[in-house]
Amino acid sequence: MKRRAGSGARRTRVAMLTQALILSLMVLAAILFLRPGADTARAAVEPDSARLEGLGRVIDGDTLDVGSVRVRLHGIDAFERNQMCDRPHGVWACGAAATRSLRDRAEGRRLVCRVLDTDRYGRKVSRCERDGVDVGRALVAEGLALAYRRYSQDYVAEETNARSRGVGAWDGTFDRPEQWRSRGRRPPAS
């Protein structure tokens, strides 16, 4: 059998072009997967769903979105957005203060959260940190959230300390957020 001149060279060239094309596609896939920009707005959830990372968008004092995932902060119950508390010199918007404090810590910032559970509303109950600081712990320490003892004892010491220092809502009197929510759903007494 006679071999045509150049057919081996043609096959070698085709093989090289095919390998180059495959390599180019692999590089493109890696760039698209790892690229910054639009993808930073989405949360990266690890396969075991125990870790969540992304940019924060605050909903209220204990709820936020981490990327596209709704998160409820573990172990705290923050004052509700429209909740008012009493101080010796009048009422103040403790709920708005809680939301503002979380916004200062988390809005548009990269958060790393450890997912502990999923609540009945589908939110990922998580302990979230920004630069190594537990944002839920900080809210309780400021007196803008309470340790949610029904679900966790993690922040009881911070609440006790905030109460003894008289900071945040501990400077006066208030309804526990859970009580405030409960009353808000019932019709007013006649």
PDB file of C-alpha atoms in Angstrom:
ATOM      1  CA  MET A   1       0.000   0.000   0.000  1.00  0.00           C
ATOM      2  CA  LYS A   2       1.150   3.352  -0.891  1.00  0.00           C
ATOM      3  CA  ARG A   3       0.777   6.190   1.463  1.00  0.00           C
ATOM      4  CA  ARG A   4      -0.091   9.537   0.083  1.00  0.00           C
ATOM      5  CA  ALA A   5       2.380  12.213   0.836  1.00  0.00           C
ATOM      6  CA  GLY A   6       1.176  14.663   3.461  1.00  0.00           C
ATOM      7  CA  SER A   7      -1.661  12.518   4.893  1.00  0.00           C
ATOM      8  CA  GLY A   8       0.350  11.785   8.076  1.00  0.00           C
ATOM      9  CA  ALA A   9       1.197  15.451   8.430  1.00  0.00           C
ATOM     10  CA  ARG A  10      -2.466  16.306   7.931  1.00  0.00           C
ATOM     11  CA  ARG A  11      -3.493  13.893  10.710  1.00  0.00           C
ATOM     12  CA  THR A  12      -0.854  15.318  13.025  1.00  0.00           C
ATOM     13  CA  ARG A  13      -2.077  18.829  12.292  1.00  0.00           C
ATOM     14  CA  VAL A  14      -5.716  17.812  12.944  1.00  0.00           C
ATOM     15  CA  ALA A  15      -4.715  16.123  16.207  1.00  0.00           C
ATOM     16  CA  MET A  16      -2.816  19.229  17.311  1.00  0.00           C
ATOM     17  CA  LEU A  17      -5.739  21.497  16.417  1.00  0.00           C
ATOM     18  CA  THR A  18      -8.150  19.195  18.266  1.00  0.00           C
ATOM     19  CA  GLN A  19      -5.945  19.213  21.367  1.00  0.00           C
ATOM     20  CA  ALA A  20      -5.614  22.998  21.177  1.00  0.00           C
ATOM     21  CA  LEU A  21      -9.396  23.354  20.880  1.00  0.00           C
ATOM     22  CA  ILE A  22      -9.986  21.075  23.885  1.00  0.00           C
ATOM     23  CA  LEU A  23      -7.403  22.953  25.941  1.00  0.00           C
ATOM     24  CA  SER A  24      -8.971  26.297  24.960  1.00  0.00           C
ATOM     25  CA  LEU A  25     -12.427  25.080  26.010  1.00  0.00           C
ATOM     26  CA  MET A  26     -11.055  23.892  29.357  1.00  0.00           C
ATOM     27  CA  VAL A  27      -9.405  27.264  29.977  1.00  0.00           C
ATOM     28  CA  LEU A  28     -12.613  29.095  29.010  1.00  0.00           C
ATOM     29  CA  ALA A  29     -14.650  26.895  31.353  1.00  0.00           C
ATOM     30  CA  ALA A  30     -12.214  27.583  34.203  1.00  0.00           C
ATOM     31  CA  ILE A  31     -12.357  31.350  33.547  1.00  0.00           C
ATOM     32  CA  LEU A  32     -16.165  31.356  33.501  1.00  0.00           C
ATOM     33  CA  PHE A  33     -16.327  29.294  36.670  1.00  0.00           C
ATOM     34  CA  LEU A  34     -13.774  31.340  38.620  1.00  0.00           C
ATOM     35  CA  ARG A  35     -14.423  34.805  37.226  1.00  0.00           C
ATOM     36  CA  PRO A  36     -15.236  37.682  39.588  1.00  0.00           C
ATOM     37  CA  GLY A  37     -17.981  40.124  38.789  1.00  0.00           C
ATOM     38  CA  ALA A  38     -21.572  39.033  38.282  1.00  0.00           C
ATOM     39  CA  ASP A  39     -20.966  35.734  40.035  1.00  0.00           C
ATOM     40  CA  THR A  40     -19.947  37.479  43.275  1.00  0.00           C
ATOM     41  CA  ALA A  41     -23.587  38.455  43.752  1.00  0.00           C
ATOM     42  CA  ARG A  42     -24.526  34.765  44.020  1.00  0.00           C
ATOM     43  CA  ALA A  43     -23.745  32.789  47.093  1.00  0.00           C
ATOM     44  CA  ALA A  44     -21.351  29.910  46.812  1.00  0.00           C
ATOM     45  CA  VAL A  45     -22.764  26.973  48.711  1.00  0.00           C
ATOM     46  CA  GLU A  46     -20.407  24.087  49.210  1.00  0.00           C
ATOM     47  CA  PRO A  47     -21.737  20.660  48.230  1.00  0.00           C
ATOM     48  CA  ASP A  48     -22.368  19.600  51.829  1.00  0.00           C
ATOM     49  CA  SER A  49     -24.361  22.842  52.297  1.00  0.00           C
ATOM     50  CA  ALA A  50     -22.566  23.529  55.572  1.00  0.00           C
ATOM     51  CA  ARG A  51     -20.795  26.656  54.322  1.00  0.00           C
ATOM     52  CA  LEU A  52     -22.207  29.646  52.512  1.00  0.00           C
ATOM     53  CA  GLU A  53     -20.260  32.622  51.186  1.00  0.00           C
ATOM     54  CA  GLY A  54     -21.413  35.731  49.391  1.00  0.00           C
ATOM     55  CA  LEU A  55     -22.310  39.389  49.581  1.00  0.00           C
ATOM     56  CA  GLY A  56     -24.846  40.349  52.229  1.00  0.00           C
ATOM     57  CA  ARG A  57     -28.131  42.177  51.658  1.00  0.00           C
ATOM     58  CA  VAL A  58     -29.964  42.968  54.894  1.00  0.00           C
ATOM     59  CA  ILE A  59     -33.712  42.397  55.235  1.00  0.00           C
ATOM     60  CA  ASP A  60     -34.073  43.195  58.953  1.00  0.00           C
ATOM     61  CA  GLY A  61     -32.103  42.796  62.182  1.00  0.00           C
ATOM     62  CA  ASP A  62     -31.753  39.015  61.980  1.00  0.00           C
ATOM     63  CA  THR A  63     -32.530  38.135  58.349  1.00  0.00           C
ATOM     64  CA  LEU A  64     -30.402  38.758  55.292  1.00  0.00           C
ATOM     65  CA  ASP A  65     -29.614  37.388  51.875  1.00  0.00           C
ATOM     66  CA  VAL A  66     -26.147  35.988  51.348  1.00  0.00           C
ATOM     67  CA  GLY A  67     -25.940  36.098  47.591  1.00  0.00           C
ATOM     68  CA  SER A  68     -29.256  34.605  46.504  1.00  0.00           C
ATOM     69  CA  VAL A  69     -29.783  32.542  49.676  1.00  0.00           C
ATOM     70  CA  ARG A  70     -32.111  33.803  52.439  1.00  0.00           C
ATOM     71  CA  VAL A  71     -30.464  33.436  55.854  1.00  0.00           C
ATOM     72  CA  ARG A  72     -31.849  33.696  59.388  1.00  0.00           C
ATOM     73  CA  LEU A  73     -29.104  34.395  61.919  1.00  0.00           C
ATOM     74  CA  HIS A  74     -28.747  31.540  64.381  1.00  0.00           C
ATOM     75  CA  GLY A  75     -29.294  32.018  68.095  1.00  0.00           C
ATOM     76  CA  ILE A  76     -30.569  35.602  68.092  1.00  0.00           C
ATOM     77  CA  ASP A  77     -33.916  37.359  67.965  1.00  0.00           C
ATOM     78  CA  ALA A  78     -33.465  40.973  66.887  1.00  0.00           C
ATOM     79  CA  PHE A  79     -36.022  43.683  67.481  1.00  0.00           C
ATOM     80  CA  GLU A  80     -38.444  43.871  64.551  1.00  0.00           C
ATOM     81  CA  ARG A  81     -38.010  46.604  61.968  1.00  0.00           C
ATOM     82  CA  ASN A  82     -41.050  48.633  63.156  1.00  0.00           C
ATOM     83  CA  GLN A  83     -40.687  47.794  66.843  1.00  0.00           C
ATOM     84  CA  MET A  84     -40.374  50.605  69.361  1.00  0.00           C
ATOM     85  CA  CYS A  85     -38.749  50.348  72.799  1.00  0.00           C
ATOM     86  CA  ASP A  86     -38.997  52.614  75.838  1.00  0.00           C
ATOM     87  CA  ARG A  87     -36.124  54.595  77.291  1.00  0.00           C
ATOM     88  CA  PRO A  88     -36.168  56.891  80.316  1.00  0.00           C
ATOM     89  CA  HIS A  89     -36.576  59.917  78.004  1.00  0.00           C
ATOM     90  CA  GLY A  90     -39.100  58.460  75.555  1.00  0.00           C
ATOM     91  CA  VAL A  91     -39.582  55.812  72.918  1.00  0.00           C
ATOM     92  CA  TRP A  92     -37.016  54.977  70.292  1.00  0.00           C
ATOM     93  CA  ALA A  93     -36.963  52.812  67.181  1.00  0.00           C
ATOM     94  CA  CYS A  94     -35.037  49.818  68.526  1.00  0.00           C
ATOM     95  CA  GLY A  95     -36.057  47.674  65.543  1.00  0.00           C
ATOM     96  CA  ALA A  96     -34.754  50.204  63.037  1.00  0.00           C
ATOM     97  CA  ALA A  97     -31.548  50.436  65.092  1.00  0.00           C
ATOM     98  CA  ALA A  98     -31.099  46.634  64.914  1.00  0.00           C
ATOM     99  CA  THR A  99     -31.610  46.654  61.154  1.00  0.00           C
ATOM    100  CA  ARG A 100     -29.222  49.580  60.738  1.00  0.00           C
ATOM    101  CA  SER A 101     -26.551  47.873  62.852  1.00  0.00           C
ATOM    102  CA  LEU A 102     -26.727  44.676  60.796  1.00  0.00           C
ATOM    103  CA  ARG A 103     -26.696  46.748  57.605  1.00  0.00           C
ATOM    104  CA  ASP A 104     -23.520  48.535  58.777  1.00  0.00           C
ATOM    105  CA  ARG A 105     -21.863  45.153  59.348  1.00  0.00           C
ATOM    106  CA  ALA A 106     -23.138  43.107  56.426  1.00  0.00           C
ATOM    107  CA  GLU A 107     -24.662  45.126  53.585  1.00  0.00           C
ATOM    108  CA  GLY A 108     -22.611  44.595  50.430  1.00  0.00           C
ATOM    109  CA  ARG A 109     -19.886  42.872  52.431  1.00  0.00           C
ATOM    110  CA  ARG A 110     -18.502  39.378  51.937  1.00  0.00           C
ATOM    111  CA  LEU A 111     -19.918  37.058  54.576  1.00  0.00           C
ATOM    112  CA  VAL A 112     -18.949  33.531  55.487  1.00  0.00           C
ATOM    113  CA  CYS A 113     -21.774  31.565  57.053  1.00  0.00           C
ATOM    114  CA  ARG A 114     -22.001  28.125  58.576  1.00  0.00           C
ATOM    115  CA  VAL A 115     -25.437  26.694  57.815  1.00  0.00           C
ATOM    116  CA  LEU A 116     -26.854  24.876  60.837  1.00  0.00           C
ATOM    117  CA  ASP A 117     -30.468  24.236  59.839  1.00  0.00           C
ATOM    118  CA  THR A 118     -33.348  25.275  57.604  1.00  0.00           C
ATOM    119  CA  ASP A 119     -36.345  26.932  59.261  1.00  0.00           C
ATOM    120  CA  ARG A 120     -40.023  26.468  58.417  1.00  0.00           C
ATOM    121  CA  TYR A 121     -39.853  29.409  55.981  1.00  0.00           C
ATOM    122  CA  GLY A 122     -37.000  27.814  54.003  1.00  0.00           C
ATOM    123  CA  ARG A 123     -34.352  30.200  55.334  1.00  0.00           C
ATOM    124  CA  LYS A 124     -30.899  28.801  56.063  1.00  0.00           C
ATOM    125  CA  VAL A 125     -30.353  29.233  59.802  1.00  0.00           C
ATOM    126  CA  SER A 126     -26.693  30.198  59.952  1.00  0.00           C
ATOM    127  CA  ARG A 127     -23.907  31.641  62.033  1.00  0.00           C
ATOM    128  CA  CYS A 128     -22.396  34.368  59.835  1.00  0.00           C
ATOM    129  CA  GLU A 129     -19.089  36.197  60.109  1.00  0.00           C
ATOM    130  CA  ARG A 130     -17.554  39.177  58.427  1.00  0.00           C
ATOM    131  CA  ASP A 131     -13.774  39.321  58.714  1.00  0.00           C
ATOM    132  CA  GLY A 132     -13.923  36.718  61.496  1.00  0.00           C
ATOM    133  CA  VAL A 133     -16.502  38.611  63.592  1.00  0.00           C
ATOM    134  CA  ASP A 134     -19.798  36.844  64.371  1.00  0.00           C
ATOM    135  CA  VAL A 135     -22.436  39.422  63.350  1.00  0.00           C
ATOM    136  CA  GLY A 136     -25.186  37.869  65.513  1.00  0.00           C
ATOM    137  CA  ARG A 137     -22.960  37.952  68.587  1.00  0.00           C
ATOM    138  CA  ALA A 138     -22.207  41.635  67.926  1.00  0.00           C
ATOM    139  CA  LEU A 139     -25.925  42.536  67.739  1.00  0.00           C
ATOM    140  CA  VAL A 140     -26.629  40.836  71.069  1.00  0.00           C
ATOM    141  CA  ALA A 141     -23.591  42.531  72.649  1.00  0.00           C
ATOM    142  CA  GLU A 142     -24.971  45.928  71.506  1.00  0.00           C
ATOM    143  CA  GLY A 143     -28.371  45.230  73.073  1.00  0.00           C
ATOM    144  CA  LEU A 144     -30.088  45.245  69.657  1.00  0.00           C
ATOM    145  CA  ALA A 145     -30.947  41.543  69.684  1.00  0.00           C
ATOM    146  CA  LEU A 146     -31.623  38.974  72.356  1.00  0.00           C
ATOM    147  CA  ALA A 147     -30.208  35.508  72.805  1.00  0.00           C
ATOM    148  CA  TYR A 148     -32.917  33.256  71.333  1.00  0.00           C
ATOM    149  CA  ARG A 149     -32.782  30.742  74.180  1.00  0.00           C
ATOM    150  CA  ARG A 150     -35.474  28.533  72.698  1.00  0.00           C
ATOM    151  CA  TYR A 151     -33.036  27.589  69.936  1.00  0.00           C
ATOM    152  CA  SER A 152     -29.590  28.221  71.397  1.00  0.00           C
ATOM    153  CA  GLN A 153     -27.644  29.191  74.500  1.00  0.00           C
ATOM    154  CA  ASP A 154     -24.746  30.520  72.395  1.00  0.00           C
ATOM    155  CA  TYR A 155     -25.218  34.226  73.116  1.00  0.00           C
ATOM    156  CA  VAL A 156     -26.574  34.238  76.672  1.00  0.00           C
ATOM    157  CA  ALA A 157     -23.293  35.639  78.070  1.00  0.00           C
ATOM    158  CA  GLU A 158     -23.372  38.551  75.582  1.00  0.00           C
ATOM    159  CA  GLU A 159     -26.985  39.308  76.503  1.00  0.00           C
ATOM    160  CA  THR A 160     -26.178  39.223  80.221  1.00  0.00           C
ATOM    161  CA  ASN A 161     -23.260  41.573  79.645  1.00  0.00           C
ATOM    162  CA  ALA A 162     -25.365  43.992  77.534  1.00  0.00           C
ATOM    163  CA  ARG A 163     -28.069  44.001  80.225  1.00  0.00           C
ATOM    164  CA  SER A 164     -25.557  44.746  82.998  1.00  0.00           C
ATOM    165  CA  ARG A 165     -24.070  47.623  80.968  1.00  0.00           C
ATOM    166  CA  GLY A 166     -27.517  49.004  80.067  1.00  0.00           C
ATOM    167  CA  VAL A 167     -26.760  49.231  76.332  1.00  0.00           C
ATOM    168  CA  GLY A 168     -29.244  49.275  73.471  1.00  0.00           C
ATOM    169  CA  ALA A 169     -32.707  48.210  74.536  1.00  0.00           C
ATOM    170  CA  TRP A 170     -31.387  47.373  77.998  1.00  0.00           C
ATOM    171  CA  ASP A 171     -31.309  51.128  78.656  1.00  0.00           C
ATOM    172  CA  GLY A 172     -35.067  50.957  79.168  1.00  0.00           C
ATOM    173  CA  THR A 173     -37.949  48.524  78.757  1.00  0.00           C
ATOM    174  CA  PHE A 174     -39.167  46.550  75.795  1.00  0.00           C
ATOM    175  CA  ASP A 175     -41.264  43.663  74.618  1.00  0.00           C
ATOM    176  CA  ARG A 176     -39.256  40.643  73.545  1.00  0.00           C
ATOM    177  CA  PRO A 177     -39.390  40.512  69.732  1.00  0.00           C
ATOM    178  CA  GLU A 178     -41.292  37.218  69.886  1.00  0.00           C
ATOM    179  CA  GLN A 179     -43.951  38.816  72.128  1.00  0.00           C
ATOM    180  CA  TRP A 180     -44.134  41.880  69.881  1.00  0.00           C
ATOM    181  CA  ARG A 181     -44.679  39.694  66.789  1.00  0.00           C
ATOM    182  CA  SER A 182     -47.305  37.630  68.573  1.00  0.00           C
ATOM    183  CA  ARG A 183     -49.260  40.692  69.689  1.00  0.00           C
ATOM    184  CA  GLY A 184     -49.023  42.235  66.245  1.00  0.00           C
ATOM    185  CA  ARG A 185     -50.881  39.275  64.734  1.00  0.00           C
ATOM    186  CA  ARG A 186     -53.772  39.427  67.186  1.00  0.00           C
ATOM    187  CA  PRO A 187     -56.580  41.955  66.900  1.00  0.00           C
ATOM    188  CA  PRO A 188     -56.409  44.688  69.567  1.00  0.00           C
ATOM    189  CA  ALA A 189     -58.357  44.011  72.791  1.00  0.00           C
ATOM    190  CA  SER A 190     -61.694  45.843  73.037  1.00  0.00           C
TER     191      SER A 190
END
